[in-house]
Short mmCIF file of C-alpha atoms in Angstrom, two decimals:
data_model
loop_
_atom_site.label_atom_id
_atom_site.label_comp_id
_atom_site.label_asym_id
_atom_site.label_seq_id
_atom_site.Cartn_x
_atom_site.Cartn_y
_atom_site.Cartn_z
CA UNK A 1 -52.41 -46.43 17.25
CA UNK A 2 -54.35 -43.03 17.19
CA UNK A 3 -53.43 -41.16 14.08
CA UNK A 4 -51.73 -37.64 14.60
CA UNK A 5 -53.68 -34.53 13.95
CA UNK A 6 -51.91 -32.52 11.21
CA UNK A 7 -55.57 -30.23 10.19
CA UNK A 8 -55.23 -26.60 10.90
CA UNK A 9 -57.50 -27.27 13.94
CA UNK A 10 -55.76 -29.92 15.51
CA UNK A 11 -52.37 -27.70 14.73
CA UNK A 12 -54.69 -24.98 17.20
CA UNK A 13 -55.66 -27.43 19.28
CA UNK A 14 -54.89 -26.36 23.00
CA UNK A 15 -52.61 -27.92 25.39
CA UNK A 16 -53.24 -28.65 28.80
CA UNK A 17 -52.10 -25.61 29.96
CA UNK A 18 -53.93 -23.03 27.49
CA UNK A 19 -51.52 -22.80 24.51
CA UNK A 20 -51.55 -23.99 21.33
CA UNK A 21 -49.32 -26.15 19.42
CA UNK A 22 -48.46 -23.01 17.03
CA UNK A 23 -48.30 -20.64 20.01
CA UNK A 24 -45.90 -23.04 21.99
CA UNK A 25 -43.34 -23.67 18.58
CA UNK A 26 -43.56 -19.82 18.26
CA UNK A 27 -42.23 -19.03 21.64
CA UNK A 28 -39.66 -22.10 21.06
CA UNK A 29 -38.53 -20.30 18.22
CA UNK A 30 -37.96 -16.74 19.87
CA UNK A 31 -36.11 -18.37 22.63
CA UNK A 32 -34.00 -19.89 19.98
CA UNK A 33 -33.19 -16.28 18.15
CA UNK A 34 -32.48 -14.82 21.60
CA UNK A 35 -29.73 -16.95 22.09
CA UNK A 36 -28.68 -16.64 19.05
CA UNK A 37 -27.97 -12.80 18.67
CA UNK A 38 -27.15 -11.95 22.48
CA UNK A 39 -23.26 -12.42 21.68
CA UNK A 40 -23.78 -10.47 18.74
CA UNK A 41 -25.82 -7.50 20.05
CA UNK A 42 -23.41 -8.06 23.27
CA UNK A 43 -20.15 -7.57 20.79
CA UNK A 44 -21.42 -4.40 18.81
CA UNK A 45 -22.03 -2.95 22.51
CA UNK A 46 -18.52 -3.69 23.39
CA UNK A 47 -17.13 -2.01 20.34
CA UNK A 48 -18.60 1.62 20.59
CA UNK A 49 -16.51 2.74 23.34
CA UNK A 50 -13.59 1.38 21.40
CA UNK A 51 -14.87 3.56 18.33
CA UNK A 52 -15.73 6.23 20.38
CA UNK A 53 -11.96 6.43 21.84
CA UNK A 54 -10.30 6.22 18.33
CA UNK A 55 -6.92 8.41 18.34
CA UNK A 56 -8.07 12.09 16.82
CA UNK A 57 -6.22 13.37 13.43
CA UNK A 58 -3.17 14.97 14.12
CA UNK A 59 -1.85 17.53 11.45
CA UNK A 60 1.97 17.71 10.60
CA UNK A 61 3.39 20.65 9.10
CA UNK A 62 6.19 19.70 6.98
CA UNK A 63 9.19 21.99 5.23
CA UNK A 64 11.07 19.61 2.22
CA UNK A 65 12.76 20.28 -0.92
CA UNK A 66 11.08 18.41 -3.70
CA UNK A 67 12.82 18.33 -6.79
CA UNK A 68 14.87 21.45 -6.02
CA UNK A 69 11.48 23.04 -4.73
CA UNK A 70 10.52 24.02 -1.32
CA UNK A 71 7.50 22.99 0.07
CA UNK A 72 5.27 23.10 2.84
CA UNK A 73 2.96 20.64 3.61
CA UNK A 74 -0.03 20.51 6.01
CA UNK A 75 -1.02 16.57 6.43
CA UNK A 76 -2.27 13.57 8.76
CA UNK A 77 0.69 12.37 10.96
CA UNK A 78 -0.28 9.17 9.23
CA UNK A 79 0.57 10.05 5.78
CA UNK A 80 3.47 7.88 3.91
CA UNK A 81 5.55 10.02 2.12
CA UNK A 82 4.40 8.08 -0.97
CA UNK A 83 0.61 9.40 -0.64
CA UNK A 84 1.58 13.02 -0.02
CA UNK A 85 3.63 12.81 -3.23
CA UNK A 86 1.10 11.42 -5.21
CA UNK A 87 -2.04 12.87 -3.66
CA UNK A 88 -0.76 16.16 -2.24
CA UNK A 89 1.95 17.32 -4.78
CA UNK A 90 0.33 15.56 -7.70
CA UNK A 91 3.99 13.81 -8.69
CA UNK A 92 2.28 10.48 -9.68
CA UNK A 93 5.58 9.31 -11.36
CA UNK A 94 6.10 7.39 -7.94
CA UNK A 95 4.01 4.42 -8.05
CA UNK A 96 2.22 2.39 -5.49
CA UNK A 97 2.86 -1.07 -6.38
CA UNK A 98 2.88 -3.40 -3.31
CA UNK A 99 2.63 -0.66 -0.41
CA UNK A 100 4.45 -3.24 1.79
CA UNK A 101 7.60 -2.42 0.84
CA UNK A 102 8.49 -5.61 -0.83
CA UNK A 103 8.75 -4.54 -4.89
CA UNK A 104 10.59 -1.20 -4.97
CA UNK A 105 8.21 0.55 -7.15
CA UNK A 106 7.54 3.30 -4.93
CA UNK A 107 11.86 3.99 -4.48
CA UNK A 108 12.95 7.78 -4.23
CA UNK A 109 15.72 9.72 -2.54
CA UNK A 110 15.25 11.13 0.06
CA UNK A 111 19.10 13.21 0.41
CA UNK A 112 20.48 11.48 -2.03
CA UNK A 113 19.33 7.57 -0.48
CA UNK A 114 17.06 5.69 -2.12
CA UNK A 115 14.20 4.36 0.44
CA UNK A 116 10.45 2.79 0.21
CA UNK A 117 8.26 5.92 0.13
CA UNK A 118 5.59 3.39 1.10
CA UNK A 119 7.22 2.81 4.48
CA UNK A 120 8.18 5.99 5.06
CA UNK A 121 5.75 8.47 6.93
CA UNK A 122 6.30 11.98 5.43
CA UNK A 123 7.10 13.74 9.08
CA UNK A 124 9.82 11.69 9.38
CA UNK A 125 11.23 13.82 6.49
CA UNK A 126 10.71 17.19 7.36
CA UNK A 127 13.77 19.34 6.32
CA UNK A 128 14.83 16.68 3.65
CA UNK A 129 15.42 16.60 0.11
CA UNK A 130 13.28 14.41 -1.93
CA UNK A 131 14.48 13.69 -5.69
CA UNK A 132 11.10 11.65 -7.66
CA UNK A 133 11.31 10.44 -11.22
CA UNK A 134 10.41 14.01 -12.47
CA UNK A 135 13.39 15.28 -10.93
CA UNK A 136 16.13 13.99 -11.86
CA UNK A 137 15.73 15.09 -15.76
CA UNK A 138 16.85 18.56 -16.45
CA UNK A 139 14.42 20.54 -18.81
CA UNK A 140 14.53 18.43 -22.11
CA UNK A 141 17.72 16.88 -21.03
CA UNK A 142 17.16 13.66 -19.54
CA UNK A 143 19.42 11.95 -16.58
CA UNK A 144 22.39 9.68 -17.53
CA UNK A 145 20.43 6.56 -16.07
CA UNK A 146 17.30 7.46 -18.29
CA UNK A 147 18.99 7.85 -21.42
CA UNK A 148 20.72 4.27 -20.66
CA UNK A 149 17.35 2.96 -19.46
CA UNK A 150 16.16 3.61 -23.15
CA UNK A 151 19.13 2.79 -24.98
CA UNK A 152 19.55 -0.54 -23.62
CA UNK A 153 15.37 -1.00 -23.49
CA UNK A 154 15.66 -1.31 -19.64
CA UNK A 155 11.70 -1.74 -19.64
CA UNK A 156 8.66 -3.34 -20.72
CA UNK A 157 5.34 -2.36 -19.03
CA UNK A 158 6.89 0.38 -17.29
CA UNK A 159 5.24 0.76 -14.52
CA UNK A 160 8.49 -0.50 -11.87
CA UNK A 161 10.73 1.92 -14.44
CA UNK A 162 10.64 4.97 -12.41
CA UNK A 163 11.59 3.30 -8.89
CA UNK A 164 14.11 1.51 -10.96
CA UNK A 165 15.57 4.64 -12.06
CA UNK A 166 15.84 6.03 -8.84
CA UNK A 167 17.24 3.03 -6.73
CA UNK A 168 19.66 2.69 -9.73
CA UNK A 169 21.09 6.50 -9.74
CA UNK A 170 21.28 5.80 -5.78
CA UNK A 171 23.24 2.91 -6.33
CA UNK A 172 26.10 5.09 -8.48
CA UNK A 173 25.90 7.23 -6.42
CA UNK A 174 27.08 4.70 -3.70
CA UNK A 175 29.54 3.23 -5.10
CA UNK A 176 29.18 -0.59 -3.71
CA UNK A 177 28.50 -2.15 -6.69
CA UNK A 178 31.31 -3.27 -8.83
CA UNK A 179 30.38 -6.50 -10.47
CA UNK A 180 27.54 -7.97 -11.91
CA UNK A 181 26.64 -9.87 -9.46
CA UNK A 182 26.93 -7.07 -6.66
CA UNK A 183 24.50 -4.78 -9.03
CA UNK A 184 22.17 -7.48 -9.02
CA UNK A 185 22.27 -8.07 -4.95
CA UNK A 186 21.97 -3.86 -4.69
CA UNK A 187 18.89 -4.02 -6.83
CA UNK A 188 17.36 -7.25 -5.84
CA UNK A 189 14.96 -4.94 -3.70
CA UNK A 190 13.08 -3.49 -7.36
CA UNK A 191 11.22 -6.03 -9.10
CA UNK A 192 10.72 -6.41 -12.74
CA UNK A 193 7.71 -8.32 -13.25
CA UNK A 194 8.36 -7.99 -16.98
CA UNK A 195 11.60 -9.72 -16.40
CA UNK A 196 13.93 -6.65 -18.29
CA UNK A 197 16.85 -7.35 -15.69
CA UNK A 198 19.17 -8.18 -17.95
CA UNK A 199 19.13 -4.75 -19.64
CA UNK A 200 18.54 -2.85 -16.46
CA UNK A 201 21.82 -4.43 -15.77
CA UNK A 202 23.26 -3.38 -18.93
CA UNK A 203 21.87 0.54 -18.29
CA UNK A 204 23.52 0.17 -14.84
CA UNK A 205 27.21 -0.35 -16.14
CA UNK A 206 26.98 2.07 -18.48
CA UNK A 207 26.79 4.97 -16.34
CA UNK A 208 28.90 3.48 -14.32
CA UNK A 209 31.99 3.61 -16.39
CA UNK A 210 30.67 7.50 -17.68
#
């Protein structure tokens, strides 16, 4: 049996047909990358028409009452009511917590109903009344449900307290709850990850029976 060339000039010898060993593995390889990255070059072509027909901003102008002041408010169609308050009227008392909806933290009412400011777009509010955590104190003189809140240590962290607050002075203000258990189901959409509902519960009743 002959013994293979593996010397730098048997790797240049020629084949029959004029190329070399290292020529003929080089164009194998090309071929191979070609194949490779048509479907990718061939999917970034098919995306810049879909980038180049992206919706254009539109701008909302927007009349509400935020904590007993009027405002007007020039902002992306887009916008959750929870951004505008935070990034527009700097009232970061609101918090963004799961911005899905799912843990309350972001609660306010919007005339007088609590809702998810996360899920709500602010021009679906135009004309409304928006009460926030630094609303619903009056000068120095805190709100019923505050002053319960700390009496009865309704908090840990505190960073669910002020959609707590809120969804809690909505609930009073509805008047569904009556037992323990129905306060509970009412405010089983605000999450405690500290685990203070027993006291929130207690704050609850309180101003209940005031």
């Amino acid at each position: 049996m002959k013994n293979l060339d593996i010397s730098a000039e048997g790797a240049n010898a020629h084949t029959s047909g004029g190329t070399s060993r290292r020529d003929f593995l080089a164009q194998i390889g090309l071929a191979g990358a070609g194949f490779t990255l048509a479907p990718l070059l061939g999917s970034a072509m098919e995306t810049q028409p879909r980038l180049a027909d992206a919706a254009p901003v539109e701008i909302a102008t927007v009349n509400l009452t935020i904590n007993g002041k009027k405002q007007a408010l020039s902002v992306d169609s887009r916008v959750t009511l929870l951004d505008a308050l935070r990034e527009n009227l700097s009232l970061p008392g609101t918090k963004k917590g799961c911005d899905h909806g799912q843990c309350g933290a972001c609660t306010v009412l919007v005339d007088g109903r609590r809702i998810n400011s996360c899920l709500t777009l602010v021009a679906m509010c135009d004309g409304a009344e928006v009460t926030t955590i630094e609303g619903l104190a009056q000068g120095d003189q805190l709100h019923p449900m505050q002053e319960a809140f700390l009496k009865h240590d309704g908090f840990q962290c505190g960073y669910c307290t002020p959609g707590q607050i809120c969804s809690a002075v909505g609930l009073v203000t509805e008047g569904h709850a009556h037992t323990d258990a129905e306060i509970r189901e009412l405010m089983s959409g605000n999450i405690c990850r500290c685990g203070a509902y027993q006291n929130i519960l207690a704050a609850i009743k309180e101003v209940q029976k005031a």
